[in-house]
C-alpha cells in the first residue's frame, strides 16, 4: 500500500492539475485493487486471530475501584486494531466511489466478524464466571464491554461516513449492531 500512496502523491502533484486530467477520475486506484483487497483480508485474519486472542488473554475483566471507565482493556485493544486498518484505508482517499464502497464493504465484513467473535468469547467468559467468587464484578464488566463495543461501532460508523455509507456497508454494520444488542440482552 506504500507504493500506492507514492503513486497517489505523484498523481496529485504532477498529473491531476494538467488540463486533460482535471475533470476525470484517475485510473491508478484500480491497479492496486487486488492488493488492497488482500490487505483487508489479511487484516481480518490478523485482527481476529492475533489481536483478538491476545487482548482477551491479557484482559482480567476487572476495573479499578473509583474508575469512571467500566469496560476492560480488550475493548480498547480490538478497536485500536480496527481503527488502524480503517486509517490505512482512509489515507488512500480513493477517488473512485465504487471502489471506495467496495473497500468499505470488505472492511465492514471484518468489523462484523471480529466483533461477533469477540462478543461470543466474552459471553463464554461471562458464563464461566457466574457463581464464582468475584463473578458478579466480572459479569458487570463484560456487560459493560458489550455496551462499549456497541458505542465504538457507532463511532466507526460515523467516521466512515454514517448515513452516507454504501447501503451494503451500512446494512452490515446495522446487522452487527443488532446482533450485539441481542447478545447483551440474552
Short mmCIF file of C-alpha atoms in Angstrom, two decimals:
data_model
loop_
_atom_site.label_atom_id
_atom_site.label_comp_id
_atom_site.label_asym_id
_atom_site.label_seq_id
_atom_site.Cartn_x
_atom_site.Cartn_y
_atom_site.Cartn_z
CA UNK A 1 0.00 0.00 0.00
CA UNK A 2 3.00 2.25 0.41
CA UNK A 3 3.62 2.19 -3.32
CA UNK A 4 0.02 3.18 -3.96
CA UNK A 5 0.48 6.19 -1.67
CA UNK A 6 3.59 7.16 -3.67
CA UNK A 7 1.66 6.89 -6.94
CA UNK A 8 -1.17 8.94 -5.43
CA UNK A 9 1.31 11.61 -4.35
CA UNK A 10 2.88 11.80 -7.82
CA UNK A 11 -0.55 11.91 -9.47
CA UNK A 12 -1.79 14.66 -7.13
CA UNK A 13 1.37 16.79 -7.53
CA UNK A 14 2.30 16.23 -11.16
CA UNK A 15 -0.70 15.00 -13.14
CA UNK A 16 -4.04 15.97 -11.58
CA UNK A 17 -3.65 19.66 -12.41
CA UNK A 18 -2.99 19.02 -16.12
CA UNK A 19 -5.89 20.18 -18.24
CA UNK A 20 -6.65 16.81 -19.86
CA UNK A 21 -6.92 15.15 -16.39
CA UNK A 22 -8.65 17.89 -14.41
CA UNK A 23 -12.21 16.58 -14.79
CA UNK A 24 -11.56 12.85 -14.80
CA UNK A 25 -11.02 10.16 -12.23
CA UNK A 26 -7.54 8.66 -12.12
CA UNK A 27 -7.01 5.02 -13.12
CA UNK A 28 -4.23 4.23 -10.66
CA UNK A 29 -6.54 3.10 -7.79
CA UNK A 30 -7.82 0.27 -9.99
CA UNK A 31 -4.27 -1.01 -10.44
CA UNK A 32 -3.99 -1.55 -6.70
CA UNK A 33 -7.43 -3.04 -6.02
CA UNK A 34 -6.23 -6.67 -5.69
CA UNK A 35 -3.53 -5.61 -3.25
CA UNK A 36 -5.88 -3.52 -1.12
CA UNK A 37 -8.42 -6.35 -1.00
CA UNK A 38 -5.66 -8.77 0.00
CA UNK A 39 -4.54 -6.34 2.70
CA UNK A 40 -8.10 -6.15 4.05
CA UNK A 41 -8.40 -9.93 4.05
CA UNK A 42 -5.09 -10.26 5.89
CA UNK A 43 -6.18 -7.59 8.37
CA UNK A 44 -9.37 -9.54 9.00
CA UNK A 45 -7.37 -12.65 9.79
CA UNK A 46 -4.72 -10.83 11.81
CA UNK A 47 -7.20 -8.91 13.96
CA UNK A 48 -9.38 -11.96 14.55
CA UNK A 49 -6.63 -14.48 15.14
CA UNK A 50 -3.89 -12.42 16.77
CA UNK A 51 -5.15 -9.22 18.33
CA UNK A 52 -8.47 -10.63 19.50
CA UNK A 53 -6.92 -13.65 21.19
CA UNK A 54 -4.04 -11.67 22.72
CA UNK A 55 -6.32 -8.93 24.00
CA UNK A 56 -8.65 -11.47 25.62
CA UNK A 57 -5.76 -13.46 27.09
CA UNK A 58 -4.33 -10.44 28.88
CA UNK A 59 -7.71 -9.00 29.90
CA UNK A 60 -8.62 -9.57 33.55
CA UNK A 61 -12.16 -8.23 33.03
CA UNK A 62 -11.80 -6.04 36.07
CA UNK A 63 -11.79 -2.32 36.62
CA UNK A 64 -10.07 -0.47 39.41
CA UNK A 65 -12.27 0.90 42.18
CA UNK A 66 -13.15 4.57 41.69
CA UNK A 67 -12.56 4.35 37.94
CA UNK A 68 -15.14 6.01 35.74
CA UNK A 69 -14.32 3.56 32.94
CA UNK A 70 -16.45 0.46 33.39
CA UNK A 71 -15.15 -1.62 30.47
CA UNK A 72 -11.94 -3.60 30.36
CA UNK A 73 -8.85 -3.28 28.19
CA UNK A 74 -9.78 -5.77 25.47
CA UNK A 75 -12.39 -3.38 24.03
CA UNK A 76 -9.75 -0.71 23.53
CA UNK A 77 -7.30 -3.21 22.01
CA UNK A 78 -9.82 -4.51 19.47
CA UNK A 79 -10.92 -1.06 18.38
CA UNK A 80 -7.35 0.21 18.16
CA UNK A 81 -6.67 -2.55 15.63
CA UNK A 82 -9.87 -1.84 13.68
CA UNK A 83 -9.20 1.89 13.61
CA UNK A 84 -5.64 1.33 12.38
CA UNK A 85 -6.99 -0.71 9.48
CA UNK A 86 -9.57 1.96 8.68
CA UNK A 87 -6.94 4.71 8.91
CA UNK A 88 -4.84 2.98 6.26
CA UNK A 89 -7.90 2.77 4.01
CA UNK A 90 -8.84 6.37 4.65
CA UNK A 91 -5.34 7.66 3.85
CA UNK A 92 -5.69 6.31 0.33
CA UNK A 93 -8.54 8.77 -0.30
CA UNK A 94 -9.78 6.54 -3.11
CA UNK A 95 -11.32 8.91 -5.68
CA UNK A 96 -13.42 6.21 -7.38
CA UNK A 97 -16.71 5.91 -5.44
CA UNK A 98 -17.49 2.32 -6.49
CA UNK A 99 -14.02 1.15 -5.47
CA UNK A 100 -14.15 3.06 -2.18
CA UNK A 101 -17.52 1.42 -1.48
CA UNK A 102 -16.04 -1.99 -2.22
CA UNK A 103 -13.24 -1.35 0.27
CA UNK A 104 -15.71 -0.13 2.89
CA UNK A 105 -17.91 -3.18 2.35
CA UNK A 106 -14.97 -5.51 2.86
CA UNK A 107 -13.85 -3.61 5.95
CA UNK A 108 -17.39 -3.78 7.37
CA UNK A 109 -17.25 -7.55 6.96
CA UNK A 110 -14.06 -7.51 9.04
CA UNK A 111 -15.73 -5.42 11.71
CA UNK A 112 -18.67 -7.82 11.81
CA UNK A 113 -16.55 -10.96 12.05
CA UNK A 114 -14.24 -9.54 14.71
CA UNK A 115 -16.92 -8.01 16.94
CA UNK A 116 -19.22 -11.01 16.82
CA UNK A 117 -16.31 -13.33 17.63
CA UNK A 118 -15.23 -11.02 20.46
CA UNK A 119 -18.76 -11.00 21.86
CA UNK A 120 -19.04 -14.78 21.70
CA UNK A 121 -15.76 -15.17 23.55
CA UNK A 122 -16.58 -12.72 26.32
CA UNK A 123 -20.00 -14.30 26.78
CA UNK A 124 -18.17 -17.61 27.31
CA UNK A 125 -16.06 -15.88 29.98
CA UNK A 126 -19.27 -14.49 31.49
CA UNK A 127 -20.82 -17.98 31.69
CA UNK A 128 -17.67 -19.44 33.26
CA UNK A 129 -17.57 -16.73 35.92
CA UNK A 130 -21.19 -16.94 37.02
CA UNK A 131 -21.33 -18.32 40.51
CA UNK A 132 -17.63 -17.87 41.22
CA UNK A 133 -16.21 -15.51 43.77
CA UNK A 134 -15.78 -12.19 42.02
CA UNK A 135 -18.02 -13.44 39.24
CA UNK A 136 -20.56 -10.68 39.70
CA UNK A 137 -17.94 -7.96 39.17
CA UNK A 138 -16.57 -9.74 36.12
CA UNK A 139 -20.09 -10.18 34.77
CA UNK A 140 -20.78 -6.46 35.12
CA UNK A 141 -17.55 -5.59 33.32
CA UNK A 142 -18.40 -7.99 30.49
CA UNK A 143 -21.84 -6.44 30.05
CA UNK A 144 -20.19 -3.01 30.03
CA UNK A 145 -17.74 -4.32 27.41
CA UNK A 146 -20.59 -5.29 25.11
CA UNK A 147 -22.18 -1.89 25.62
CA UNK A 148 -18.86 -0.17 24.90
CA UNK A 149 -18.38 -2.27 21.74
CA UNK A 150 -21.75 -1.00 20.53
CA UNK A 151 -20.73 2.60 21.24
CA UNK A 152 -17.39 2.17 19.47
CA UNK A 153 -19.13 0.54 16.50
CA UNK A 154 -21.39 3.58 16.23
CA UNK A 155 -18.32 5.81 16.34
CA UNK A 156 -16.62 3.88 13.50
CA UNK A 157 -19.87 4.03 11.52
CA UNK A 158 -19.88 7.83 11.82
CA UNK A 159 -16.17 8.07 11.00
CA UNK A 160 -16.74 6.06 7.81
CA UNK A 161 -19.47 8.42 6.66
CA UNK A 162 -22.51 7.29 8.64
CA UNK A 163 -25.71 7.53 6.68
CA UNK A 164 -23.74 8.34 3.51
CA UNK A 165 -22.12 4.88 3.51
CA UNK A 166 -22.88 2.44 0.73
CA UNK A 167 -26.11 0.56 1.52
CA UNK A 168 -24.32 -2.80 1.81
CA UNK A 169 -21.76 -1.48 4.29
CA UNK A 170 -24.48 0.29 6.23
CA UNK A 171 -26.63 -2.86 6.40
CA UNK A 172 -23.63 -4.91 7.55
CA UNK A 173 -22.89 -2.53 10.42
CA UNK A 174 -26.58 -2.26 11.35
CA UNK A 175 -26.78 -6.06 11.42
CA UNK A 176 -23.69 -6.19 13.63
CA UNK A 177 -25.21 -3.62 15.96
CA UNK A 178 -28.43 -5.65 16.22
CA UNK A 179 -26.58 -8.89 16.96
CA UNK A 180 -24.52 -7.13 19.65
CA UNK A 181 -27.70 -5.79 21.22
CA UNK A 182 -29.29 -9.24 21.14
CA UNK A 183 -26.16 -10.78 22.69
CA UNK A 184 -26.23 -8.28 25.55
CA UNK A 185 -29.92 -8.82 26.17
CA UNK A 186 -29.75 -12.63 26.26
#
